[in-house]
Amino acid sequence: MQQNCNQCLYNKSHPFGLAVYLDGCSGCDTHLQKKEIDWVSVNDALIADVNQFKKKKRSYDCIVPVTGDAEDYFVLSQVLELGLAPLVVSVNDYFKNDIGWHNLHNLITHFDVDSLIYNPDINVYKELVRTSLRKFDHILLPFLSLHTSFPVHIAYERNIPLIIWGQNQAVEQVGKFSHHDRAQMSKWSRKEHDMLGLDMDTFIGNGAQVDTRSLNYYMYPEINRLSKRGVTGIYLSNYMLWDPLKQNQASVNFGFKPQKNRASFDIYERAGSSVYYQLHDLLKLKRVGYRKITDHLVREIRHGRIGRSEAKLVEQSYNQSKVELRGFFDWLNVTSSGYEWFKSHRLGSLSELIVESEVAIQSPTLPETLSCFLDASLEVSESFISFEKGVCI
Amino acid sequence: MLVDGMCYQSYNWNKYRPLGALQHVVDMLEEYHCDEIAIIRPARNNDSFSAFKHDVEVLKHINTMTPISFGGGVRDSKALHFLKDLPVERLIFSSAFIKQKIDLISEATQIFGRQAIQCLLPCAMKSKELQIFCCDNASYVPVKQLDQKIIDEYANEVVIYDLLNEGEVDSFDFSLLDQFSFSRQKIVVSGGIGSNSIGEANRQQLASVLVDNKVLHSEYSIKGYKHAAKL
């Protein structure tokens, strides 16, 4: 098999796996299906699928897991258009900035939906973040673990068997399944795509100083139990022509605030996070060899908004963007010497990308076909806000 | 499908999609109470012994209680002996049966036992004639050139693999079976298997079905398939 896709910027080392063909890759090939599928009839199938779950003496028809991201606005708007009564479920990752809190609370108030926000034990959470960073060069595993299992627990406990997710990343990025497969949420998919192939036992190992009794919601519920209540998770991206940039831009009309981004042109995805385009992006580069900008550019190449050669130049430019890490290590209660040790011993090869305070870079010029989707964005006022009321009524 | 030590899904016999690490897949199939796992190397005429060895090494380290059948690229005695210590219950031969390599199959029978030998026949209707894909040559041969008596004699089960419907939703073409003289109790069907085709296989009293890609596309697929088979 070839190593690099000649249509996009991915290669075989993509963490989800990638099949590279003579002309494109599994991700590009799956994207082409979007142009061939009769989405109207697929939408009819969606309506039929969700109608099976509509209220049967229940308060809610479905659960919608959210973080306050632009995608959540789109998903929730579609869920309401389908006539469903959702319970919005969110897990506090403790990494939100002022924009993140606004976007989460505005989502709930704008759409006027019931919500359940889980604030995990901060000490356990920090210990898991510390372990995750130390063992796997990843700081979001504890959050991802909760984000992908807590809503499933709630679905089981409250007997709300339908969970509606936005995009299936494995399909959108590497074409792991055909759109026709309509792959659903599963324990395997969570482990393979969200948890780096780890289960909680391996994740903790003998390093983390946590009592396993505190980890119930971090673990996926038993399949046998879920099966009895028929808990099912579907991805909307299997049922509609999924176009994140276009959809996310529309979320501004609902009061979503985009955030200025120095690591990518995408001001919508993960806006409101204090770490996503900072330490997380740097660790992604260390782990998998590329930064988030590559995912964004691949997506836009496939949607025809930028050419491959131009995208490569944009990628090179954004790959030089600097990251500020100190805020995260302060949040984690790491001493100055510990911070310096980590930088020199664990991030030594990437030291030229680390700065002590944020510096603006000259953003590369984007083609009009892409820049026309980018609205005005905001600067962050305050990062790492553990709790906040993001809207005033 | 096992390619370069990683699992892939195959669609219509011409397109792969990545699935992930073999151990993760096997772990989950075990948790889903899968009865048996078939691991197939889609070996063609450009397969090499080093690629075969690499995949077998991955297989050697698999940890599972679920019975495993393995095939793809077992083309000579050297490859056969390399499989001796593998944690597999059955061996799948395809090109060896099509090319009538009786010596190789006899040797496999002596080492692993007759009940461990499966024959896999990748089939497709081409120009209104049933053709069997011979992986070793990467070419099709008409079904009439197939020595079904030899297959019947040496293979404990025969997998009829519908190439055109592989990876598709519930679309196995049962008319393919009309071209074979094997006892129905000896036939396993694969390629586009879904709940309806499982029901039909049950009605026709086939030995079993081999579900291709669909098992990992949703949480309770195997439970649903077992329900369809009235197990």
Short mmCIF file of N, CA and C in Angstrom, two decimals, chain B residues 126-202:
data_model
loop_
_atom_site.label_atom_id
_atom_site.label_comp_id
_atom_site.label_asym_id
_atom_site.label_seq_id
_atom_site.Cartn_x
_atom_site.Cartn_y
_atom_site.Cartn_z
N LYS B 126 -20.13 -13.18 -13.57
CA LYS B 126 -19.53 -12.34 -14.60
C LYS B 126 -19.96 -12.86 -15.96
N SER B 127 -20.53 -12.01 -16.77
CA SER B 127 -21.06 -12.40 -18.08
C SER B 127 -21.98 -13.61 -17.96
N LYS B 128 -22.87 -13.53 -17.00
CA LYS B 128 -23.89 -14.56 -16.75
C LYS B 128 -23.28 -15.92 -16.39
N GLU B 129 -22.05 -15.91 -16.02
CA GLU B 129 -21.40 -17.17 -15.62
C GLU B 129 -20.75 -16.99 -14.26
N LEU B 130 -20.87 -17.99 -13.41
CA LEU B 130 -20.24 -17.88 -12.09
C LEU B 130 -18.74 -18.09 -12.21
N GLN B 131 -18.00 -17.14 -11.65
CA GLN B 131 -16.53 -17.21 -11.70
C GLN B 131 -16.00 -17.26 -10.27
N ILE B 132 -14.91 -17.97 -10.11
CA ILE B 132 -14.26 -18.07 -8.80
C ILE B 132 -12.94 -17.31 -8.88
N PHE B 133 -12.71 -16.45 -7.90
CA PHE B 133 -11.47 -15.67 -7.92
C PHE B 133 -10.34 -16.50 -7.30
N CYS B 134 -9.29 -16.68 -8.08
CA CYS B 134 -8.11 -17.40 -7.57
C CYS B 134 -7.10 -16.35 -7.12
N CYS B 135 -6.94 -16.21 -5.82
CA CYS B 135 -6.11 -15.13 -5.27
C CYS B 135 -4.64 -15.28 -5.68
N ASP B 136 -4.20 -16.51 -5.74
CA ASP B 136 -2.80 -16.81 -6.06
C ASP B 136 -2.42 -16.20 -7.42
N ASN B 137 -3.35 -16.26 -8.38
CA ASN B 137 -3.10 -15.70 -9.71
C ASN B 137 -3.74 -14.34 -9.90
N ALA B 138 -4.54 -13.91 -8.94
CA ALA B 138 -5.34 -12.68 -9.05
C ALA B 138 -6.15 -12.69 -10.35
N SER B 139 -6.81 -13.83 -10.61
CA SER B 139 -7.63 -13.93 -11.83
C SER B 139 -8.83 -14.84 -11.55
N TYR B 140 -9.84 -14.72 -12.40
CA TYR B 140 -11.04 -15.53 -12.23
C TYR B 140 -10.95 -16.82 -13.04
N VAL B 141 -11.57 -17.87 -12.50
CA VAL B 141 -11.71 -19.11 -13.27
C VAL B 141 -13.20 -19.50 -13.25
N PRO B 142 -13.69 -20.05 -14.35
CA PRO B 142 -15.11 -20.45 -14.37
C PRO B 142 -15.37 -21.56 -13.36
N VAL B 143 -16.56 -21.55 -12.81
CA VAL B 143 -16.89 -22.54 -11.78
C VAL B 143 -16.79 -23.97 -12.31
N LYS B 144 -17.01 -24.12 -13.62
CA LYS B 144 -16.97 -25.48 -14.18
C LYS B 144 -15.56 -26.08 -14.12
N GLN B 145 -14.55 -25.22 -13.97
CA GLN B 145 -13.17 -25.75 -13.86
C GLN B 145 -12.83 -26.20 -12.44
N LEU B 146 -13.77 -25.94 -11.54
CA LEU B 146 -13.52 -26.27 -10.13
C LEU B 146 -13.81 -27.76 -9.89
N ASP B 147 -12.91 -28.44 -9.21
CA ASP B 147 -13.15 -29.85 -8.90
C ASP B 147 -13.88 -29.92 -7.55
N GLN B 148 -15.18 -29.94 -7.62
CA GLN B 148 -15.97 -29.89 -6.38
C GLN B 148 -15.85 -31.18 -5.57
N LYS B 149 -15.54 -32.28 -6.26
CA LYS B 149 -15.41 -33.56 -5.53
C LYS B 149 -14.21 -33.51 -4.59
N ILE B 150 -13.12 -32.95 -5.09
CA ILE B 150 -11.92 -32.85 -4.24
C ILE B 150 -12.20 -31.96 -3.03
N ILE B 151 -12.87 -30.84 -3.29
CA ILE B 151 -13.20 -29.92 -2.19
C ILE B 151 -14.08 -30.65 -1.17
N ASP B 152 -15.05 -31.38 -1.68
CA ASP B 152 -15.97 -32.12 -0.81
C ASP B 152 -15.22 -33.15 0.03
N GLU B 153 -14.22 -33.73 -0.57
CA GLU B 153 -13.46 -34.78 0.13
C GLU B 153 -12.57 -34.21 1.24
N TYR B 154 -11.94 -33.07 0.95
CA TYR B 154 -10.93 -32.58 1.89
C TYR B 154 -11.43 -31.48 2.84
N ALA B 155 -12.42 -30.73 2.41
CA ALA B 155 -12.83 -29.58 3.25
C ALA B 155 -13.98 -29.96 4.17
N ASN B 156 -13.83 -29.58 5.42
CA ASN B 156 -14.89 -29.83 6.39
C ASN B 156 -16.07 -28.89 6.16
N GLU B 157 -15.75 -27.65 5.75
CA GLU B 157 -16.79 -26.67 5.42
C GLU B 157 -16.34 -25.88 4.19
N VAL B 158 -17.32 -25.38 3.45
CA VAL B 158 -17.01 -24.58 2.27
C VAL B 158 -17.65 -23.20 2.43
N VAL B 159 -16.82 -22.17 2.39
CA VAL B 159 -17.34 -20.81 2.53
C VAL B 159 -17.60 -20.25 1.13
N ILE B 160 -18.86 -19.96 0.83
CA ILE B 160 -19.21 -19.33 -0.45
C ILE B 160 -19.24 -17.82 -0.20
N TYR B 161 -18.29 -17.15 -0.80
CA TYR B 161 -18.05 -15.74 -0.49
C TYR B 161 -18.53 -14.87 -1.66
N ASP B 162 -19.54 -14.08 -1.44
CA ASP B 162 -20.13 -13.24 -2.49
C ASP B 162 -19.33 -11.94 -2.63
N LEU B 163 -18.48 -11.89 -3.64
CA LEU B 163 -17.57 -10.75 -3.79
C LEU B 163 -18.30 -9.44 -4.08
N LEU B 164 -19.29 -9.53 -4.95
CA LEU B 164 -19.94 -8.29 -5.40
C LEU B 164 -20.74 -7.63 -4.27
N ASN B 165 -21.17 -8.42 -3.32
CA ASN B 165 -21.97 -7.87 -2.22
C ASN B 165 -21.20 -7.73 -0.92
N GLU B 166 -19.92 -8.01 -0.97
CA GLU B 166 -19.10 -7.91 0.24
C GLU B 166 -19.17 -6.49 0.82
N GLY B 167 -19.46 -6.39 2.09
CA GLY B 167 -19.54 -5.08 2.76
C GLY B 167 -20.87 -4.38 2.57
N GLU B 168 -21.75 -4.93 1.74
CA GLU B 168 -23.05 -4.29 1.50
C GLU B 168 -24.04 -4.72 2.59
N VAL B 169 -25.19 -4.05 2.57
CA VAL B 169 -26.17 -4.29 3.62
C VAL B 169 -27.11 -5.43 3.23
N ASP B 170 -27.01 -6.54 3.93
CA ASP B 170 -27.99 -7.62 3.84
C ASP B 170 -28.33 -8.01 2.40
N SER B 171 -27.32 -8.34 1.62
CA SER B 171 -27.60 -8.55 0.19
C SER B 171 -26.93 -9.80 -0.39
N PHE B 172 -26.59 -10.76 0.45
CA PHE B 172 -25.94 -11.97 -0.08
C PHE B 172 -26.83 -12.61 -1.15
N ASP B 173 -26.21 -13.01 -2.25
CA ASP B 173 -26.95 -13.59 -3.38
C ASP B 173 -27.03 -15.11 -3.22
N PHE B 174 -28.17 -15.59 -2.75
CA PHE B 174 -28.31 -17.03 -2.48
C PHE B 174 -28.37 -17.87 -3.76
N SER B 175 -28.59 -17.22 -4.91
CA SER B 175 -28.60 -18.01 -6.15
C SER B 175 -27.21 -18.57 -6.47
N LEU B 176 -26.18 -17.99 -5.84
CA LEU B 176 -24.82 -18.52 -6.05
C LEU B 176 -24.75 -19.99 -5.63
N LEU B 177 -25.53 -20.34 -4.62
CA LEU B 177 -25.43 -21.70 -4.07
C LEU B 177 -25.91 -22.76 -5.07
N ASP B 178 -26.73 -22.34 -6.03
CA ASP B 178 -27.27 -23.30 -6.99
C ASP B 178 -26.17 -23.93 -7.86
N GLN B 179 -25.03 -23.25 -7.91
CA GLN B 179 -23.95 -23.71 -8.78
C GLN B 179 -23.05 -24.75 -8.11
N PHE B 180 -23.36 -25.07 -6.87
CA PHE B 180 -22.47 -25.99 -6.14
C PHE B 180 -23.22 -27.25 -5.72
N SER B 181 -22.47 -28.36 -5.68
CA SER B 181 -23.10 -29.63 -5.37
C SER B 181 -22.90 -30.05 -3.91
N PHE B 182 -22.29 -29.17 -3.12
CA PHE B 182 -22.00 -29.53 -1.73
C PHE B 182 -23.30 -29.65 -0.92
N SER B 183 -23.24 -30.49 0.08
CA SER B 183 -24.38 -30.60 1.00
C SER B 183 -24.59 -29.24 1.68
N ARG B 184 -25.84 -28.84 1.86
CA ARG B 184 -26.14 -27.55 2.48
C ARG B 184 -25.52 -27.45 3.90
N GLN B 185 -25.47 -28.57 4.59
CA GLN B 185 -24.95 -28.57 5.96
C GLN B 185 -23.45 -28.29 6.01
N LYS B 186 -22.85 -28.26 4.84
CA LYS B 186 -21.41 -28.04 4.77
C LYS B 186 -21.08 -26.61 4.34
N ILE B 187 -22.11 -25.88 3.95
CA ILE B 187 -21.88 -24.55 3.35
C ILE B 187 -22.00 -23.44 4.40
N VAL B 188 -21.01 -22.54 4.34
CA VAL B 188 -21.03 -21.31 5.12
C VAL B 188 -21.13 -20.19 4.09
N VAL B 189 -21.97 -19.19 4.35
CA VAL B 189 -22.07 -18.09 3.39
C VAL B 189 -21.50 -16.81 3.98
N SER B 190 -20.95 -15.99 3.09
CA SER B 190 -20.37 -14.72 3.54
C SER B 190 -20.41 -13.70 2.41
N GLY B 191 -20.35 -12.42 2.78
CA GLY B 191 -20.40 -11.33 1.79
C GLY B 191 -21.78 -10.71 1.75
N GLY B 192 -21.95 -9.60 2.44
CA GLY B 192 -23.26 -8.93 2.46
C GLY B 192 -24.26 -9.62 3.35
N ILE B 193 -23.76 -10.21 4.42
CA ILE B 193 -24.66 -10.91 5.35
C ILE B 193 -25.34 -9.91 6.30
N GLY B 194 -26.64 -10.08 6.45
CA GLY B 194 -27.42 -9.27 7.40
C GLY B 194 -28.51 -10.14 8.00
N SER B 195 -29.39 -9.51 8.73
CA SER B 195 -30.42 -10.30 9.44
C SER B 195 -31.28 -11.13 8.49
N ASN B 196 -31.67 -10.55 7.34
CA ASN B 196 -32.52 -11.31 6.41
C ASN B 196 -31.76 -12.49 5.82
N SER B 197 -30.50 -12.28 5.46
CA SER B 197 -29.74 -13.40 4.89
C SER B 197 -29.46 -14.47 5.95
N ILE B 198 -29.36 -14.06 7.19
CA ILE B 198 -29.18 -15.06 8.25
C ILE B 198 -30.46 -15.90 8.37
N GLY B 199 -31.59 -15.23 8.28
CA GLY B 199 -32.86 -15.96 8.32
C GLY B 199 -32.96 -16.96 7.17
N GLU B 200 -32.54 -16.53 5.99
CA GLU B 200 -32.59 -17.42 4.82
C GLU B 200 -31.61 -18.59 4.99
N ALA B 201 -30.42 -18.28 5.49
CA ALA B 201 -29.42 -19.34 5.72
C ALA B 201 -29.99 -20.37 6.70
N ASN B 202 -30.71 -19.86 7.67
CA ASN B 202 -31.34 -20.74 8.67
C ASN B 202 -32.40 -21.64 8.01
#
